[in-house]
mmCIF file with all atom_site columns, N, CA and C in Angstrom:
data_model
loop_
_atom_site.group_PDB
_atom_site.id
_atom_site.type_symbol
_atom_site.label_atom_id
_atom_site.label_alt_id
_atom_site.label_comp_id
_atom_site.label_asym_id
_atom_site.label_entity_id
_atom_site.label_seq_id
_atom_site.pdbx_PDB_ins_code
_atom_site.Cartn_x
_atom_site.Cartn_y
_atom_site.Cartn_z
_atom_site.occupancy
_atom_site.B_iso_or_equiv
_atom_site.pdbx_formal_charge
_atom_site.auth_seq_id
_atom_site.auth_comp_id
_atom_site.auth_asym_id
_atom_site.auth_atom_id
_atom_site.pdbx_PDB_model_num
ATOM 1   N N  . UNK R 1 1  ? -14.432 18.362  8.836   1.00 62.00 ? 14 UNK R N  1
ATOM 2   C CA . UNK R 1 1  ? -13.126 17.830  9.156   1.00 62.00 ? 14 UNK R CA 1
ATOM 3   C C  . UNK R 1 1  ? -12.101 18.963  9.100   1.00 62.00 ? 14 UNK R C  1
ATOM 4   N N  . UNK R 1 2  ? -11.251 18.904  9.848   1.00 76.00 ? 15 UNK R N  1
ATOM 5   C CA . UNK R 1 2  ? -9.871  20.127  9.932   1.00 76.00 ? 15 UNK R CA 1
ATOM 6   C C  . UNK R 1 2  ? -9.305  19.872  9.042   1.00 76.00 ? 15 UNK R C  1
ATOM 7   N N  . UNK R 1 3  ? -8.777  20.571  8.801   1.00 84.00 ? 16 UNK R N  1
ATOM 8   C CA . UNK R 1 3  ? -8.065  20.732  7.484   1.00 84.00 ? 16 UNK R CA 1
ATOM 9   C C  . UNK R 1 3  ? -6.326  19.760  7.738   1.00 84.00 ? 16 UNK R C  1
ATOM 10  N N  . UNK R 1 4  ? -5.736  19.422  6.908   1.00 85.00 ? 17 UNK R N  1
ATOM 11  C CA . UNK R 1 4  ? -5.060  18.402  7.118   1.00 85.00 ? 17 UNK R CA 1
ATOM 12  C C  . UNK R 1 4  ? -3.775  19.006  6.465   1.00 85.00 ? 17 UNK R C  1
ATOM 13  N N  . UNK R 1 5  ? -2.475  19.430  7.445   1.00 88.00 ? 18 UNK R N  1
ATOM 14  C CA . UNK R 1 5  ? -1.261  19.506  6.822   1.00 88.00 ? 18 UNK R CA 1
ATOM 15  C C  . UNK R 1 5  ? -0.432  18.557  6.587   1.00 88.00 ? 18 UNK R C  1
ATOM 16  N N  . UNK R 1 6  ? -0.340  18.850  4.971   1.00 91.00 ? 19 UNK R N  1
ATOM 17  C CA . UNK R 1 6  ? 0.848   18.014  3.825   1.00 91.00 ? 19 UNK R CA 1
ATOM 18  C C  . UNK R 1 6  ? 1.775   18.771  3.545   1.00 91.00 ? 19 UNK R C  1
ATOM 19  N N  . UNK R 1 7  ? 3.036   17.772  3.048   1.00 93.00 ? 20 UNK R N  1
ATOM 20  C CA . UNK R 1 7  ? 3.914   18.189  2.230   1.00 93.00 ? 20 UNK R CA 1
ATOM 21  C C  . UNK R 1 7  ? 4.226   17.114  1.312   1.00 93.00 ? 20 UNK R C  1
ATOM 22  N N  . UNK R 1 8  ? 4.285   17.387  -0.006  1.00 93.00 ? 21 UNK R N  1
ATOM 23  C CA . UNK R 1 8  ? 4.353   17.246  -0.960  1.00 93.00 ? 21 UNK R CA 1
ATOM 24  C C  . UNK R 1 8  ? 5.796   16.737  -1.525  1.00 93.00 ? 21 UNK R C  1
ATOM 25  N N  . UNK R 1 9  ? 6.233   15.229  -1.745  1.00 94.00 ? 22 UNK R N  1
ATOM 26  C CA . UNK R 1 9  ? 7.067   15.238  -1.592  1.00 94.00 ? 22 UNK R CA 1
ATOM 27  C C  . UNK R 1 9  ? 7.107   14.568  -3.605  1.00 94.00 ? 22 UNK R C  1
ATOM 28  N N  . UNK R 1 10 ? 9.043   15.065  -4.091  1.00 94.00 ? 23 UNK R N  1
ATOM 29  C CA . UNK R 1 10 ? 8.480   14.950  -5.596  1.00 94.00 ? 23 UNK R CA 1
ATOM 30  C C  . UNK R 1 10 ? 9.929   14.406  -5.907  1.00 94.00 ? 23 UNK R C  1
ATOM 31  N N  . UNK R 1 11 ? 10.230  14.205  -7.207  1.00 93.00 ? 24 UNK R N  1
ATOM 32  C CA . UNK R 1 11 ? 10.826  13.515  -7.740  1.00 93.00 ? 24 UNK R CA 1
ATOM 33  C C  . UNK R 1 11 ? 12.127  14.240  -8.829  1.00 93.00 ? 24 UNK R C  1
ATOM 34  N N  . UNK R 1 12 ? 13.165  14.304  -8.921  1.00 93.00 ? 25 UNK R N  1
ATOM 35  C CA . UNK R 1 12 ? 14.292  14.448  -9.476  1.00 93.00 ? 25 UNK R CA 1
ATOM 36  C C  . UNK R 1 12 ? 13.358  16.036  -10.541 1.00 93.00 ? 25 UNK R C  1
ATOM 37  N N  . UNK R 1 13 ? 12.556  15.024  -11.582 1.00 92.00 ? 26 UNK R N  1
ATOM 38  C CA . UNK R 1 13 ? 11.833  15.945  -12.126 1.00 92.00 ? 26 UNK R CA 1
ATOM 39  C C  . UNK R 1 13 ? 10.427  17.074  -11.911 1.00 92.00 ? 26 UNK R C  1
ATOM 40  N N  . UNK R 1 14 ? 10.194  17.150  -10.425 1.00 92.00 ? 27 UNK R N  1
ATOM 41  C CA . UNK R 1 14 ? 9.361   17.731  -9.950  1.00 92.00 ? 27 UNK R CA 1
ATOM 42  C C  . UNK R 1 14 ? 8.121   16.671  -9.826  1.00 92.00 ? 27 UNK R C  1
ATOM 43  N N  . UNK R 1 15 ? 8.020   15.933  -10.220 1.00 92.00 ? 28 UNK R N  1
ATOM 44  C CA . UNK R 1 15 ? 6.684   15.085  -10.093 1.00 92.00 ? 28 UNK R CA 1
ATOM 45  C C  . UNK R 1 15 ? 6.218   14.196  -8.503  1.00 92.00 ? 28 UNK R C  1
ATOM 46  N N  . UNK R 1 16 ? 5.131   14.574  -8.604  1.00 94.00 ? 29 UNK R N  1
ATOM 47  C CA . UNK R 1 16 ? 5.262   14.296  -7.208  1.00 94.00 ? 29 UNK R CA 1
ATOM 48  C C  . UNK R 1 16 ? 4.935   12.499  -6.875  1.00 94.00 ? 29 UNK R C  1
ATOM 49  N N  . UNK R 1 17 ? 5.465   12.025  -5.794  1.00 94.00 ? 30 UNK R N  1
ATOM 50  C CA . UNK R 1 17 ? 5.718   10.682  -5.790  1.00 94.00 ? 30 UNK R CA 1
ATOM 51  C C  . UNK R 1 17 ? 5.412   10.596  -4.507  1.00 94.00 ? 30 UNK R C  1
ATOM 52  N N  . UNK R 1 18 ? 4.927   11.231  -3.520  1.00 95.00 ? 31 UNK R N  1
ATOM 53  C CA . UNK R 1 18 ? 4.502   10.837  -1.688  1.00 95.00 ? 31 UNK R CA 1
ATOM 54  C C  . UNK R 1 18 ? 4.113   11.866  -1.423  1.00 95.00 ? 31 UNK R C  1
ATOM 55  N N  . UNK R 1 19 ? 3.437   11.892  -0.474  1.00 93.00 ? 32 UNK R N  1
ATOM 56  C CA . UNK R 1 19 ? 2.553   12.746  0.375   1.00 93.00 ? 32 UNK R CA 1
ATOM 57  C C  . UNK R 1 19 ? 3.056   12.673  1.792   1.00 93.00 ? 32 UNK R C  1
ATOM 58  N N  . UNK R 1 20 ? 3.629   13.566  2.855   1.00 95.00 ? 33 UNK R N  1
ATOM 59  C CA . UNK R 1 20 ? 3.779   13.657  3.954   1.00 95.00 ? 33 UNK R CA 1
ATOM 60  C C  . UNK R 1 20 ? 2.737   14.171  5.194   1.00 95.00 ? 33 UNK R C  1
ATOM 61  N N  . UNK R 1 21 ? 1.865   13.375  5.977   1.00 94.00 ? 34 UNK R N  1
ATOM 62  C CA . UNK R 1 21 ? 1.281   14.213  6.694   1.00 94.00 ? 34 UNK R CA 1
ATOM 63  C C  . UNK R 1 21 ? 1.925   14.082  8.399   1.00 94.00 ? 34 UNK R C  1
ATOM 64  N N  . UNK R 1 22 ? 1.290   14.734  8.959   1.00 93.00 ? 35 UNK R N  1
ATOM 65  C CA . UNK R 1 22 ? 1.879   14.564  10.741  1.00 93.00 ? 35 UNK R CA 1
ATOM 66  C C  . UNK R 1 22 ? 1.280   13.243  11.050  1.00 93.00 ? 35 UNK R C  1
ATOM 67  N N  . UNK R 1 23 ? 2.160   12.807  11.999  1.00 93.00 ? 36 UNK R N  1
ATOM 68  C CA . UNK R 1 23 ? 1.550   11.322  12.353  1.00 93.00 ? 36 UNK R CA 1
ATOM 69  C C  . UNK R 1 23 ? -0.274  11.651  13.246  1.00 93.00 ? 36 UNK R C  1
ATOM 70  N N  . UNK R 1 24 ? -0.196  12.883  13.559  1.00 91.00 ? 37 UNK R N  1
ATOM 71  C CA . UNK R 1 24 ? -1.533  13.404  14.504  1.00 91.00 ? 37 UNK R CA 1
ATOM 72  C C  . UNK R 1 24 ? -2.714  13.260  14.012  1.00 91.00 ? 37 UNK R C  1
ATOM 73  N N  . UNK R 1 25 ? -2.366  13.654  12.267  1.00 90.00 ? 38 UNK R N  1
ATOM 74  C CA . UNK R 1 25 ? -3.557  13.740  11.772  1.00 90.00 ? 38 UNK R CA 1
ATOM 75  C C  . UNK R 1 25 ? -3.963  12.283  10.767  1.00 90.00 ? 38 UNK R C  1
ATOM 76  N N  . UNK R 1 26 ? -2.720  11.450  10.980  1.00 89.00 ? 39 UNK R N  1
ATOM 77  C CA . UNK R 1 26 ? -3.024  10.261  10.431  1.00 89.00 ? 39 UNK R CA 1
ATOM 78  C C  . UNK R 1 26 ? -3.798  9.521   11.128  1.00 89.00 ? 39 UNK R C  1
ATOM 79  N N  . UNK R 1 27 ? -3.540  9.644   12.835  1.00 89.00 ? 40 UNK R N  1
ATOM 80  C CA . UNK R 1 27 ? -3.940  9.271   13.413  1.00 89.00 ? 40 UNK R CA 1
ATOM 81  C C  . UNK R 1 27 ? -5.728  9.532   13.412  1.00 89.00 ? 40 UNK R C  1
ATOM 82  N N  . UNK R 1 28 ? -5.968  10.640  13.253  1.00 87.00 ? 41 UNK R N  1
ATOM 83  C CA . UNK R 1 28 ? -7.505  11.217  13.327  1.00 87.00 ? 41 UNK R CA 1
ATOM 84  C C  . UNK R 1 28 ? -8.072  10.497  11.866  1.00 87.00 ? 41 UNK R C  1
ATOM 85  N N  . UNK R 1 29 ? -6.984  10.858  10.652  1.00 87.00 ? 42 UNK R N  1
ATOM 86  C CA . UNK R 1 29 ? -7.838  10.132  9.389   1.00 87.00 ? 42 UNK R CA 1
ATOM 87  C C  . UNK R 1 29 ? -8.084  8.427   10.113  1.00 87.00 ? 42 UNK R C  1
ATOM 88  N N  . UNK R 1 30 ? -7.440  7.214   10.522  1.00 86.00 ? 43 UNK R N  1
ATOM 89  C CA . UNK R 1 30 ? -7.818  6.266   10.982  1.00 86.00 ? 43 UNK R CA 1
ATOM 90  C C  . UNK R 1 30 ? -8.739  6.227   11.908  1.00 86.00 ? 43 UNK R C  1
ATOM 91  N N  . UNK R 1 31 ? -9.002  7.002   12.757  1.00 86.00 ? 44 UNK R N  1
ATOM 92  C CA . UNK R 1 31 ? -10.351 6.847   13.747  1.00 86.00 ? 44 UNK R CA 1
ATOM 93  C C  . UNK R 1 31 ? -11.203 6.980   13.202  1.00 86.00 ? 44 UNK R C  1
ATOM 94  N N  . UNK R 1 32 ? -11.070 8.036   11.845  1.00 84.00 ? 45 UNK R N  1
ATOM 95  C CA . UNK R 1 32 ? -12.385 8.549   11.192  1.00 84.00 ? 45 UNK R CA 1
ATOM 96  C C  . UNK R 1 32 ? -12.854 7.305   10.259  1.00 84.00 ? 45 UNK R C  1
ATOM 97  N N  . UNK R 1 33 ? -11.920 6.714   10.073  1.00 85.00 ? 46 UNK R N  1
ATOM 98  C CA . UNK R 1 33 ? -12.715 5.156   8.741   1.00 85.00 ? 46 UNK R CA 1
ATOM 99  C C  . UNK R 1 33 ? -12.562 4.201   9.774   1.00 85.00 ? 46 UNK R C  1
ATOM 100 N N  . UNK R 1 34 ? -12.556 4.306   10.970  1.00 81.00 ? 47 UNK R N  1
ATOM 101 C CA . UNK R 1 34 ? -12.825 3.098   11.642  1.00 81.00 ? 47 UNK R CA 1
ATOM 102 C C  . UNK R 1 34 ? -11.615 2.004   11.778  1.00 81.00 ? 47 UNK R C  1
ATOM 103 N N  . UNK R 1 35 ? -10.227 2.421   11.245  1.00 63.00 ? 48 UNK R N  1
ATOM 104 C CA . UNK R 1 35 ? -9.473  1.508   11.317  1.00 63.00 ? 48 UNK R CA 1
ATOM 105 C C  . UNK R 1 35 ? -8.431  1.515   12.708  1.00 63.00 ? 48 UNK R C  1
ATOM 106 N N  . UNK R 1 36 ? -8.293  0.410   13.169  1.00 58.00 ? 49 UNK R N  1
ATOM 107 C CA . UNK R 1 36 ? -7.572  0.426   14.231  1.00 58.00 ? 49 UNK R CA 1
ATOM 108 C C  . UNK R 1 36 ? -6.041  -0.036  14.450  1.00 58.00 ? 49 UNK R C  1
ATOM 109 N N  . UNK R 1 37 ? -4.935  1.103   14.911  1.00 52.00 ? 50 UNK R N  1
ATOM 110 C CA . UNK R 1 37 ? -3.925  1.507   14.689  1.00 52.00 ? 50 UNK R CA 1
ATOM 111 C C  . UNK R 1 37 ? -3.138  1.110   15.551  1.00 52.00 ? 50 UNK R C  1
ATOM 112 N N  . UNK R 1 38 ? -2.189  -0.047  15.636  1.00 54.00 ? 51 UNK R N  1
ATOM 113 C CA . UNK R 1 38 ? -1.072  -1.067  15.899  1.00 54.00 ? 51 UNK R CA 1
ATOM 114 C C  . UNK R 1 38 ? -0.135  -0.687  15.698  1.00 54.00 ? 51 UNK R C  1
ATOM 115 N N  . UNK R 1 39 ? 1.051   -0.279  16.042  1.00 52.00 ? 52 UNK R N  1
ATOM 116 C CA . UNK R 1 39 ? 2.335   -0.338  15.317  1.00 52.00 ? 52 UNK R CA 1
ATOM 117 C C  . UNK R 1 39 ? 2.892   -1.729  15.612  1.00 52.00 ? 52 UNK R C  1
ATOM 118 N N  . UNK R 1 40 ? 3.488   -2.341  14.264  1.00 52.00 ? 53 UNK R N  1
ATOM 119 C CA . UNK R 1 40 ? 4.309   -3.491  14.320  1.00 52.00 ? 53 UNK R CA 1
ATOM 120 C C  . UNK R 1 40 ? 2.691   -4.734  14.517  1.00 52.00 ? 53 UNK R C  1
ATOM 121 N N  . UNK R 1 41 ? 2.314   -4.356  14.292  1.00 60.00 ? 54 UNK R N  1
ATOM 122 C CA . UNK R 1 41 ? 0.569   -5.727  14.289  1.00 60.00 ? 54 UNK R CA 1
ATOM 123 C C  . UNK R 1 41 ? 1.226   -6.347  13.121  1.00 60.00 ? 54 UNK R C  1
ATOM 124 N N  . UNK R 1 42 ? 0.687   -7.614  14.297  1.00 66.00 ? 55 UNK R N  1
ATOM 125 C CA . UNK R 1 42 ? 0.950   -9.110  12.966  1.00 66.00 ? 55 UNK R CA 1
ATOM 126 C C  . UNK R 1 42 ? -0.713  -8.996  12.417  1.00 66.00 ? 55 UNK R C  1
ATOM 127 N N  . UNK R 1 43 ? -0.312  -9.111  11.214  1.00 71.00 ? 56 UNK R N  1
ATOM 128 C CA . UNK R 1 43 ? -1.382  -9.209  9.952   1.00 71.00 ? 56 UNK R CA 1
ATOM 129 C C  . UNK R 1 43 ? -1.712  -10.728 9.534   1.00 71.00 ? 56 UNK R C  1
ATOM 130 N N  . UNK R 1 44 ? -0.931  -11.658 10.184  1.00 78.00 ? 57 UNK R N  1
ATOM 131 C CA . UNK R 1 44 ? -1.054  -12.744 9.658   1.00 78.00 ? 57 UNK R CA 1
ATOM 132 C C  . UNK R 1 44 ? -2.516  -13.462 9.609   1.00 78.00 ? 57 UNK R C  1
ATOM 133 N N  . UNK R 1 45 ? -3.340  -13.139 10.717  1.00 80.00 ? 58 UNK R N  1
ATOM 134 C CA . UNK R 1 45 ? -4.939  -13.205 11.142  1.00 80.00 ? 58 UNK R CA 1
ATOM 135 C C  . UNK R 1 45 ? -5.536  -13.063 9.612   1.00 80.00 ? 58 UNK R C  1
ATOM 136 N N  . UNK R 1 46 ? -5.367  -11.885 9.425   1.00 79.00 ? 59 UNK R N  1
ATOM 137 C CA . UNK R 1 46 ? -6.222  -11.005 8.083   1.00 79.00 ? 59 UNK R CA 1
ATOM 138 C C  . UNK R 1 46 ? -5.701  -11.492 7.128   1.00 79.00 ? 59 UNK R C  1
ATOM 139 N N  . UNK R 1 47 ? -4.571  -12.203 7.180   1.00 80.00 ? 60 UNK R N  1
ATOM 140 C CA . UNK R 1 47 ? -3.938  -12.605 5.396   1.00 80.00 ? 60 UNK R CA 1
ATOM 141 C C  . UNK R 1 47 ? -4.664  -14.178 5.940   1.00 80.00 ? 60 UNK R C  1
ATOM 142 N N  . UNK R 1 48 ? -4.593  -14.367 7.133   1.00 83.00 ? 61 UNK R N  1
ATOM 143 C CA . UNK R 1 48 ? -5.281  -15.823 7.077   1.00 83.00 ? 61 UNK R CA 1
ATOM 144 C C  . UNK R 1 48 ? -6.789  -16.381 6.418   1.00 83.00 ? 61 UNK R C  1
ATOM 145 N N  . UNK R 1 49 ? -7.420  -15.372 6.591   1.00 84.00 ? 62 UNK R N  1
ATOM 146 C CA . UNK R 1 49 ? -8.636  -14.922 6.077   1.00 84.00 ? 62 UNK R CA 1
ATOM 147 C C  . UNK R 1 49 ? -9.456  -15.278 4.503   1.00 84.00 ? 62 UNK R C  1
ATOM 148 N N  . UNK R 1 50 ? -7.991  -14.742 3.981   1.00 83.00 ? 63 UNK R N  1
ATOM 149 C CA . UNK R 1 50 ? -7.773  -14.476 2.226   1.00 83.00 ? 63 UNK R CA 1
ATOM 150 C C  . UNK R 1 50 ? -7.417  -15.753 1.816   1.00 83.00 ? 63 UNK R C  1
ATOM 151 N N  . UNK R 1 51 ? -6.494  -17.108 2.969   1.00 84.00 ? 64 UNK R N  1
ATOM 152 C CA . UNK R 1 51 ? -6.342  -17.941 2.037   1.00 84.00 ? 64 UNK R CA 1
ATOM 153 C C  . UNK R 1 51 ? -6.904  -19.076 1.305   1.00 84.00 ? 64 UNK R C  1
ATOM 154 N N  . UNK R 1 52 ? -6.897  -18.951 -0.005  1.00 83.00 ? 65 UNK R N  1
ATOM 155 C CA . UNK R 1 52 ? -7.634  -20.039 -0.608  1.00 83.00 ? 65 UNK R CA 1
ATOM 156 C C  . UNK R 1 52 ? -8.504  -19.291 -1.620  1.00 83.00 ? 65 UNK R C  1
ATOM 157 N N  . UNK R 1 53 ? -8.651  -17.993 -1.213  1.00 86.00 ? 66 UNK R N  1
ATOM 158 C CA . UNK R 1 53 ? -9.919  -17.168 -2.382  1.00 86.00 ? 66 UNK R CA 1
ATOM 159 C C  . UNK R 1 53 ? -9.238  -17.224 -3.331  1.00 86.00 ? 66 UNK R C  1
ATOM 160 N N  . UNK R 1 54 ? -7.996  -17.703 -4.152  1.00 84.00 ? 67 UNK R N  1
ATOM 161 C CA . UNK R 1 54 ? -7.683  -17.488 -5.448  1.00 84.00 ? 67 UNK R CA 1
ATOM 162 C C  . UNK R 1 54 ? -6.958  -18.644 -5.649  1.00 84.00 ? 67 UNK R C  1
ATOM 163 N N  . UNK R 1 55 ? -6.730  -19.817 -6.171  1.00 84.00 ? 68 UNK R N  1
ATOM 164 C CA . UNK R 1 55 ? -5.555  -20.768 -6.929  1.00 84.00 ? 68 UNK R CA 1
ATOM 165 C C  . UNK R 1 55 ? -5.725  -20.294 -8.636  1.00 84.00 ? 68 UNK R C  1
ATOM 166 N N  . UNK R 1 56 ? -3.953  -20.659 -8.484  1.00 83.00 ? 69 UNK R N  1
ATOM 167 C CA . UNK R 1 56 ? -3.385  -20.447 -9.786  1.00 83.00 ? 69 UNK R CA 1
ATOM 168 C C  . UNK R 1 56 ? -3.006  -21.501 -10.657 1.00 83.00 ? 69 UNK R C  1
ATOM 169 N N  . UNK R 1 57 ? -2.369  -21.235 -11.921 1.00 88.00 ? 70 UNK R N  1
ATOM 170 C CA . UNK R 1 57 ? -2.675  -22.293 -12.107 1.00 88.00 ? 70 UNK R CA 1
ATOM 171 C C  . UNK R 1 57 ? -0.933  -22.330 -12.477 1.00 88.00 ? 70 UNK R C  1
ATOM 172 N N  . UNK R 1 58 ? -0.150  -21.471 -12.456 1.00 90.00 ? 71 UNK R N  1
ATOM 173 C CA . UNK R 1 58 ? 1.481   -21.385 -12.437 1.00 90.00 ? 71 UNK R CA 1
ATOM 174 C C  . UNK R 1 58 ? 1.855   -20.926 -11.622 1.00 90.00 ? 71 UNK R C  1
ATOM 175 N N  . UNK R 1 59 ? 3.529   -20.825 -11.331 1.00 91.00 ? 72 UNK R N  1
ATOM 176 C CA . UNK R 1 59 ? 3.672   -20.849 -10.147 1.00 91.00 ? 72 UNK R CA 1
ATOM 177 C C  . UNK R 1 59 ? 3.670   -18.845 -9.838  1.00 91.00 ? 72 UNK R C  1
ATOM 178 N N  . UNK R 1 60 ? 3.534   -18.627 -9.137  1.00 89.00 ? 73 UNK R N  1
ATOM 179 C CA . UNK R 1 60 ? 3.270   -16.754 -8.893  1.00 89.00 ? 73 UNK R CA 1
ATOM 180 C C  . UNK R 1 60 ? 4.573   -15.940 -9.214  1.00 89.00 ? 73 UNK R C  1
ATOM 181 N N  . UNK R 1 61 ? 5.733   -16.650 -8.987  1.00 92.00 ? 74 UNK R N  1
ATOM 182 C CA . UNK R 1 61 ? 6.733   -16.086 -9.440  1.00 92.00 ? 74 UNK R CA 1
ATOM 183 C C  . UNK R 1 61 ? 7.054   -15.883 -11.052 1.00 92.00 ? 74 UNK R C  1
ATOM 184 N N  . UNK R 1 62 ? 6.688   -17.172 -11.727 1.00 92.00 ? 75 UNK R N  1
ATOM 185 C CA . UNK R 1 62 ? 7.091   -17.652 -13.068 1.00 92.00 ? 75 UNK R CA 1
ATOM 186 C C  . UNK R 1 62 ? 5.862   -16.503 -13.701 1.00 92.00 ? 75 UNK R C  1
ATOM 187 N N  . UNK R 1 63 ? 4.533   -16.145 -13.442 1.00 89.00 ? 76 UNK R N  1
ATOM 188 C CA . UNK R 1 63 ? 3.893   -15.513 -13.780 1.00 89.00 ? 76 UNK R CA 1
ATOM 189 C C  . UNK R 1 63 ? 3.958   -14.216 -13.896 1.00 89.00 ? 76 UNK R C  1
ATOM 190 N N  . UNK R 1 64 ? 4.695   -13.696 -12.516 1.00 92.00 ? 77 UNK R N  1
ATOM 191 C CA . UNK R 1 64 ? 5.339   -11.999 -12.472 1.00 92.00 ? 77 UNK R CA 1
ATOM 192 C C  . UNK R 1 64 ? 6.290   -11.706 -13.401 1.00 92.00 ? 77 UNK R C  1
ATOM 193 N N  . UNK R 1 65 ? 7.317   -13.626 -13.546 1.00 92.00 ? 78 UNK R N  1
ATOM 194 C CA . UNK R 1 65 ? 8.192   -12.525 -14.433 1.00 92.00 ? 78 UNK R CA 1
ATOM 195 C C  . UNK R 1 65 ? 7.977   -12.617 -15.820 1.00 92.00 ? 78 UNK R C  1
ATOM 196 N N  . UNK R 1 66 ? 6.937   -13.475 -16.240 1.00 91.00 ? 79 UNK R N  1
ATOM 197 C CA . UNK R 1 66 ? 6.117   -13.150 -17.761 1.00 91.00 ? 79 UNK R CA 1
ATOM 198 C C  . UNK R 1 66 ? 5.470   -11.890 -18.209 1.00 91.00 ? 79 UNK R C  1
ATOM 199 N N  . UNK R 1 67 ? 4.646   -11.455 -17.243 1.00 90.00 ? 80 UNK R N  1
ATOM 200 C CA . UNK R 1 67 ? 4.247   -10.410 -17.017 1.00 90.00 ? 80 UNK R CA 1
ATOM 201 C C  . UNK R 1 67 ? 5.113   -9.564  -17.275 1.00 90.00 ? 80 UNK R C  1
ATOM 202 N N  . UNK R 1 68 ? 6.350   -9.372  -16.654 1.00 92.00 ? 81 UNK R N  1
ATOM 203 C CA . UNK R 1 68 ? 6.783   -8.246  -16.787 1.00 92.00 ? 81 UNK R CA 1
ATOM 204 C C  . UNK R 1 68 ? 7.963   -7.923  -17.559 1.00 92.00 ? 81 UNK R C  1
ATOM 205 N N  . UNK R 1 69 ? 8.018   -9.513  -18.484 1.00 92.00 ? 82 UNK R N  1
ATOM 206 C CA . UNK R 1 69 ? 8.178   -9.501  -19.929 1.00 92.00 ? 82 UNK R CA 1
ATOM 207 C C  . UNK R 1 69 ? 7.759   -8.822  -21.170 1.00 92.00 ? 82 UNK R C  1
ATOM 208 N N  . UNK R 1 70 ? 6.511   -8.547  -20.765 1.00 92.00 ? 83 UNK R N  1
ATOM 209 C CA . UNK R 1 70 ? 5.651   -8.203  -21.692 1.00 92.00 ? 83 UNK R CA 1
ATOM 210 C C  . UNK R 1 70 ? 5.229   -6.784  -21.130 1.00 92.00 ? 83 UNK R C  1
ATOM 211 N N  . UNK R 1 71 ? 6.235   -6.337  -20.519 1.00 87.00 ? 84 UNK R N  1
ATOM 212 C CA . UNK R 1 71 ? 6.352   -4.592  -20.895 1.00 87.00 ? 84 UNK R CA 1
ATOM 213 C C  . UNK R 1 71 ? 7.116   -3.879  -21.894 1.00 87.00 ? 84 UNK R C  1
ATOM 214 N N  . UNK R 1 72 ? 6.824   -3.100  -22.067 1.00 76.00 ? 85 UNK R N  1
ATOM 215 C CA . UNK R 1 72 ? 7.560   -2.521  -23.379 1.00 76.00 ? 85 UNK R CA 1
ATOM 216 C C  . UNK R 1 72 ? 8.920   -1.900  -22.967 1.00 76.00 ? 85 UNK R C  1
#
């Protein structure tokens, strides 16, 4: 595989937080795993797919914000 130009993108304190590549070679990483590249594709098909593999048993909101109660 060719080698793939990044830039490195970072944070107030140097830490890095994103990765920039050319859209060219994003394009080549997606051909290479087989995924096929839409701009603006409705996903709704593929989330249609998923529904039902999980019920809860509260409501998803009331649960996130317990959750994230219980950070320190």
């Amino acid at each position: 595989m060719a080698p793939i130009r990044k830039h490195i993108v970072t944070d107030e304190n140097s830490r890095p937080v994103a990765v920039q590549i050319d859209y060219a070679d994003w394009m080549r990483i997606e051909r290479l795993l087989g995924q096929s590249v839409v701009d603006g594709a409705d996903n709704s098909e593929a989330l249609n797919k998923l529904r039902g593999t999980i019920t809860l048993k509260e409501d998803p909101l009331d649960l996130q914000r317990r959750w994230r109660d219980e950070w320190p």
